[in-house]
Tab-separated table of C-alpha atoms and ligand atoms in Angstrom:
chain	number	residue	atom	x	y	z
A	1	MET	CA	3.096	5.367	19.105
A	2	LYS	CA	2.508	1.705	18.392
A	3	ILE	CA	-0.284	0.312	16.227
A	4	MET	CA	-1.862	-2.087	18.682
A	5	SER	CA	-5.643	-1.915	18.468
A	6	GLU	CA	-7.648	-3.125	15.482
A	7	THR	CA	-8.417	0.287	14.008
A	8	GLU	CA	-6.494	3.503	14.483
A	9	ILE	CA	-7.042	6.896	12.899
A	10	LYS	CA	-3.844	8.870	12.417
A	11	PRO	CA	-3.584	12.531	11.460
A	12	ILE	CA	-1.221	12.848	8.472
A	13	ASN	CA	-1.349	16.545	7.648
A	14	HIS	CA	2.412	16.728	7.777
A	15	LEU	CA	4.767	14.426	5.939
A	16	ASP	CA	6.697	13.725	9.146
A	17	GLU	CA	3.476	12.314	10.649
A	18	LEU	CA	3.071	10.087	7.597
A	19	GLN	CA	6.641	8.896	7.973
A	20	ALA	CA	6.068	8.167	11.677
A	21	VAL	CA	3.095	5.942	10.819
A	22	ALA	CA	5.179	4.145	8.193
A	23	SER	CA	7.905	3.599	10.754
A	24	ASP	CA	5.392	2.094	13.205
A	25	LEU	CA	3.718	-0.106	10.630
A	26	ILE	CA	6.892	-1.578	9.149
A	27	SER	CA	7.756	-3.221	12.468
A	28	GLU	CA	4.336	-4.921	12.516
A	29	LEU	CA	4.566	-6.457	9.051
A	30	ASN	CA	5.169	-10.105	8.381
A	31	SER	CA	6.224	-12.010	5.294
A	32	GLY	CA	3.182	-12.627	3.068
A	33	ASP	CA	1.150	-9.669	4.361
A	34	VAL	CA	-1.249	-8.044	1.910
A	35	ILE	CA	-1.781	-4.305	2.441
A	36	TYR	CA	-4.567	-2.413	0.715
A	37	LEU	CA	-4.077	1.329	0.238
A	38	THR	CA	-7.360	3.044	-0.601
A	39	GLY	CA	-8.390	6.648	-1.171
A	40	GLU	CA	-9.017	9.042	-3.989
A	41	LEU	CA	-6.476	10.216	-6.581
A	42	GLY	CA	-3.714	12.132	-4.824
A	43	ALA	CA	-4.744	10.978	-1.336
A	44	GLY	CA	-1.181	9.941	-0.518
A	45	LYS	CA	-1.017	6.189	-1.215
A	46	THR	CA	2.209	6.251	-3.217
A	47	THR	CA	3.825	8.727	-0.846
A	48	PHE	CA	3.089	6.408	2.069
A	49	ALA	CA	4.389	3.383	0.128
A	50	GLN	CA	7.628	5.315	-0.470
A	51	TYR	CA	8.058	5.974	3.254
A	52	LEU	CA	7.119	2.414	4.195
A	53	LEU	CA	9.564	0.840	1.741
A	54	SER	CA	12.280	3.241	2.798
A	55	GLU	CA	11.666	2.270	6.432
A	56	GLY	CA	11.813	-1.361	5.275
A	57	GLY	CA	15.326	-0.869	3.941
A	58	VAL	CA	14.675	-0.207	0.247
A	59	LYS	CA	17.453	2.091	-0.947
A	60	GLU	CA	16.352	2.712	-4.524
A	61	HIS	CA	13.772	5.287	-5.587
A	62	VAL	CA	10.203	3.959	-5.305
A	63	LYS	CA	8.240	5.199	-8.297
A	64	SER	CA	4.494	5.060	-8.820
A	65	PRO	CA	3.752	1.731	-10.544
A	66	THR	CA	0.822	3.159	-12.496
A	67	TYR	CA	2.150	2.082	-15.906
A	68	ASN	CA	3.945	-1.166	-15.070
A	69	LEU	CA	1.151	-2.122	-12.620
A	70	TYR	CA	3.769	-3.415	-10.194
A	71	GLU	CA	7.366	-2.975	-9.075
A	72	THR	CA	9.425	-5.419	-7.011
A	73	TYR	CA	11.790	-4.440	-4.195
A	74	GLN	CA	13.998	-7.050	-2.552
A	75	THR	CA	15.595	-6.324	0.809
A	76	ALA	CA	17.710	-8.539	3.044
A	77	SER	CA	14.630	-9.614	4.990
A	78	LEU	CA	11.576	-9.259	2.742
A	79	CYS	CA	10.442	-8.958	-0.857
A	80	TYR	CA	7.910	-6.183	-1.461
A	81	ILE	CA	5.587	-5.938	-4.461
A	82	HIS	CA	4.144	-2.435	-4.907
A	83	MET	CA	1.063	-2.563	-7.147
A	84	ASP	CA	-1.190	0.115	-8.616
A	85	LEU	CA	-4.268	-1.426	-10.230
A	86	TYR	CA	-5.784	1.880	-11.362
A	87	ARG	CA	-5.346	1.064	-15.035
A	88	LEU	CA	-6.883	-2.413	-14.877
A	89	THR	CA	-10.112	-2.637	-16.846
A	90	ASP	CA	-10.935	-6.147	-15.638
A	91	PRO	CA	-9.646	-8.015	-12.532
A	92	GLU	CA	-9.006	-11.045	-14.791
A	93	GLU	CA	-6.098	-9.107	-16.359
A	94	LEU	CA	-4.211	-9.875	-13.144
A	95	TYR	CA	-3.771	-13.476	-14.342
A	96	PHE	CA	-1.832	-12.225	-17.405
A	97	LEU	CA	0.308	-10.218	-15.006
A	98	GLY	CA	1.228	-13.431	-13.186
A	99	ILE	CA	-0.633	-12.617	-9.993
A	100	GLU	CA	-0.473	-16.246	-8.843
A	101	GLU	CA	3.338	-16.085	-8.684
A	102	LEU	CA	3.305	-12.675	-7.002
A	103	VAL	CA	0.943	-13.886	-4.256
A	104	ASP	CA	3.196	-16.663	-2.976
A	105	GLY	CA	2.658	-16.317	0.774
A	106	HIS	CA	6.065	-14.662	1.221
A	107	ASN	CA	5.980	-11.453	-0.773
A	108	VAL	CA	4.587	-8.413	1.031
A	109	LEU	CA	2.010	-6.832	-1.280
A	110	LEU	CA	1.262	-3.101	-1.173
A	111	VAL	CA	-1.779	-2.523	-3.361
A	112	GLU	CA	-3.086	0.844	-4.562
A	113	TRP	CA	-6.578	0.754	-6.100
A	114	PRO	CA	-7.249	-2.808	-4.845
A	115	GLU	CA	-10.945	-2.404	-5.690
A	116	LYS	CA	-9.941	-2.696	-9.382
A	117	GLY	CA	-8.808	-6.253	-8.696
A	118	LEU	CA	-11.879	-7.321	-6.759
A	119	GLY	CA	-12.431	-11.082	-6.786
A	120	VAL	CA	-8.885	-11.880	-7.927
A	121	MET	CA	-6.726	-10.074	-5.376
A	122	PRO	CA	-6.257	-11.856	-2.027
A	123	LYS	CA	-8.037	-10.376	0.989
A	124	PRO	CA	-6.008	-7.793	2.936
A	125	ASP	CA	-4.201	-8.325	6.227
A	126	TRP	CA	-4.087	-4.544	6.563
A	127	LEU	CA	-6.458	-1.914	5.267
A	128	LEU	CA	-5.031	1.610	4.969
A	129	GLU	CA	-7.651	4.237	4.125
A	130	PHE	CA	-6.356	7.663	3.086
A	131	GLU	CA	-8.824	10.516	3.417
A	132	LEU	CA	-8.657	14.191	2.598
A	133	LYS	CA	-11.606	16.179	4.006
A	134	ASN	CA	-11.668	19.969	4.392
A	135	LEU	CA	-7.901	20.109	3.911
A	136	ASN	CA	-7.532	17.601	6.741
A	137	ARG	CA	-5.680	14.382	5.951
A	138	THR	CA	-6.185	11.185	7.931
A	139	LEU	CA	-5.039	7.607	7.596
A	140	THR	CA	-7.224	4.882	9.093
A	141	ILE	CA	-5.353	1.652	9.684
A	142	THR	CA	-7.267	-1.558	10.255
A	143	SER	CA	-5.552	-4.836	11.047
A	144	LYS	CA	-7.549	-7.721	9.594
A	145	LYS	CA	-5.478	-10.451	11.250
B	1	LIG	N1	0.204	13.506	4.120
B	1	LIG	C1	0.512	14.359	3.142
B	1	LIG	N2	0.752	15.655	3.416
B	1	LIG	C2	1.049	16.525	2.450
B	1	LIG	N3	1.150	16.209	1.148
B	1	LIG	C3	0.922	14.943	0.795
B	1	LIG	C4	0.581	13.950	1.770
B	1	LIG	N4	0.381	12.773	1.151
B	1	LIG	C5	0.587	13.020	-0.160
B	1	LIG	N5	0.919	14.300	-0.380
B	1	LIG	C6	1.198	14.898	-1.695
B	1	LIG	O1	0.087	14.675	-2.553
B	1	LIG	C7	0.526	14.370	-3.866
B	1	LIG	C8	-0.130	13.101	-4.361
B	1	LIG	O2	0.254	12.035	-3.519
B	1	LIG	P1	0.353	10.514	-4.029
B	1	LIG	O3	0.971	10.413	-5.378
B	1	LIG	O4	1.006	9.768	-2.914
B	1	LIG	O5	-1.192	10.107	-4.153
B	1	LIG	P2	-1.832	8.698	-4.538
B	1	LIG	O6	-2.880	8.419	-3.513
B	1	LIG	O7	-0.787	7.665	-4.742
B	1	LIG	O8	-2.560	9.028	-5.916
B	1	LIG	P3	-2.933	8.051	-7.140
B	1	LIG	O9	-4.301	7.480	-6.836
B	1	LIG	O10	-2.988	8.982	-8.310
B	1	LIG	O11	-1.893	7.008	-7.265
B	1	LIG	C9	2.041	14.293	-3.817
B	1	LIG	O12	2.562	15.484	-4.369
B	1	LIG	C10	2.376	14.201	-2.358
B	1	LIG	O13	3.602	14.814	-2.037
B	2	LIG	MG1	-0.346	6.421	-6.343
């Protein structure tokens, strides 16, 4: 199950399916990639980020960055920045957070609630849309490269 075409819709009703998608995606990522994770509260963005980072070799516990806005995870091969912009009231606040240093062309950015940073956040290389409809969970992956 490789993510080849531009847009793929994956069923993620079971956590092992979510993990399988994370495992596929991690092998497609490059240094500097920006990944948007969208979807309503509780749609599964953080859970997916946890699987993805684990697949990427992060050993420590990945917690939701809701309060700190971002957490950094360094592995042997890549540096990941996991962001949750839910609590931003204005995209300009990202400058106080040091967004210009975080977006350095090397760090892989995983961004929950990217719409809260509209105009300041870089455009995504990957768009991951989490949906929960009639108790049916799907993840739509679009490569913007
Ligand atoms: N594919 C899935 N199948 C079953 N349960 C899931 C799935 N994805 C997430 N969950 C469960 O839903 C709950 C909320 O998930 P999560 O915290 O990942 O949501 P979120 O999109 O990050 O929400 P927020 O917008 O609040 O950050 C968790 O308890 C998680 O275990
Ligand atoms: Mg979350």
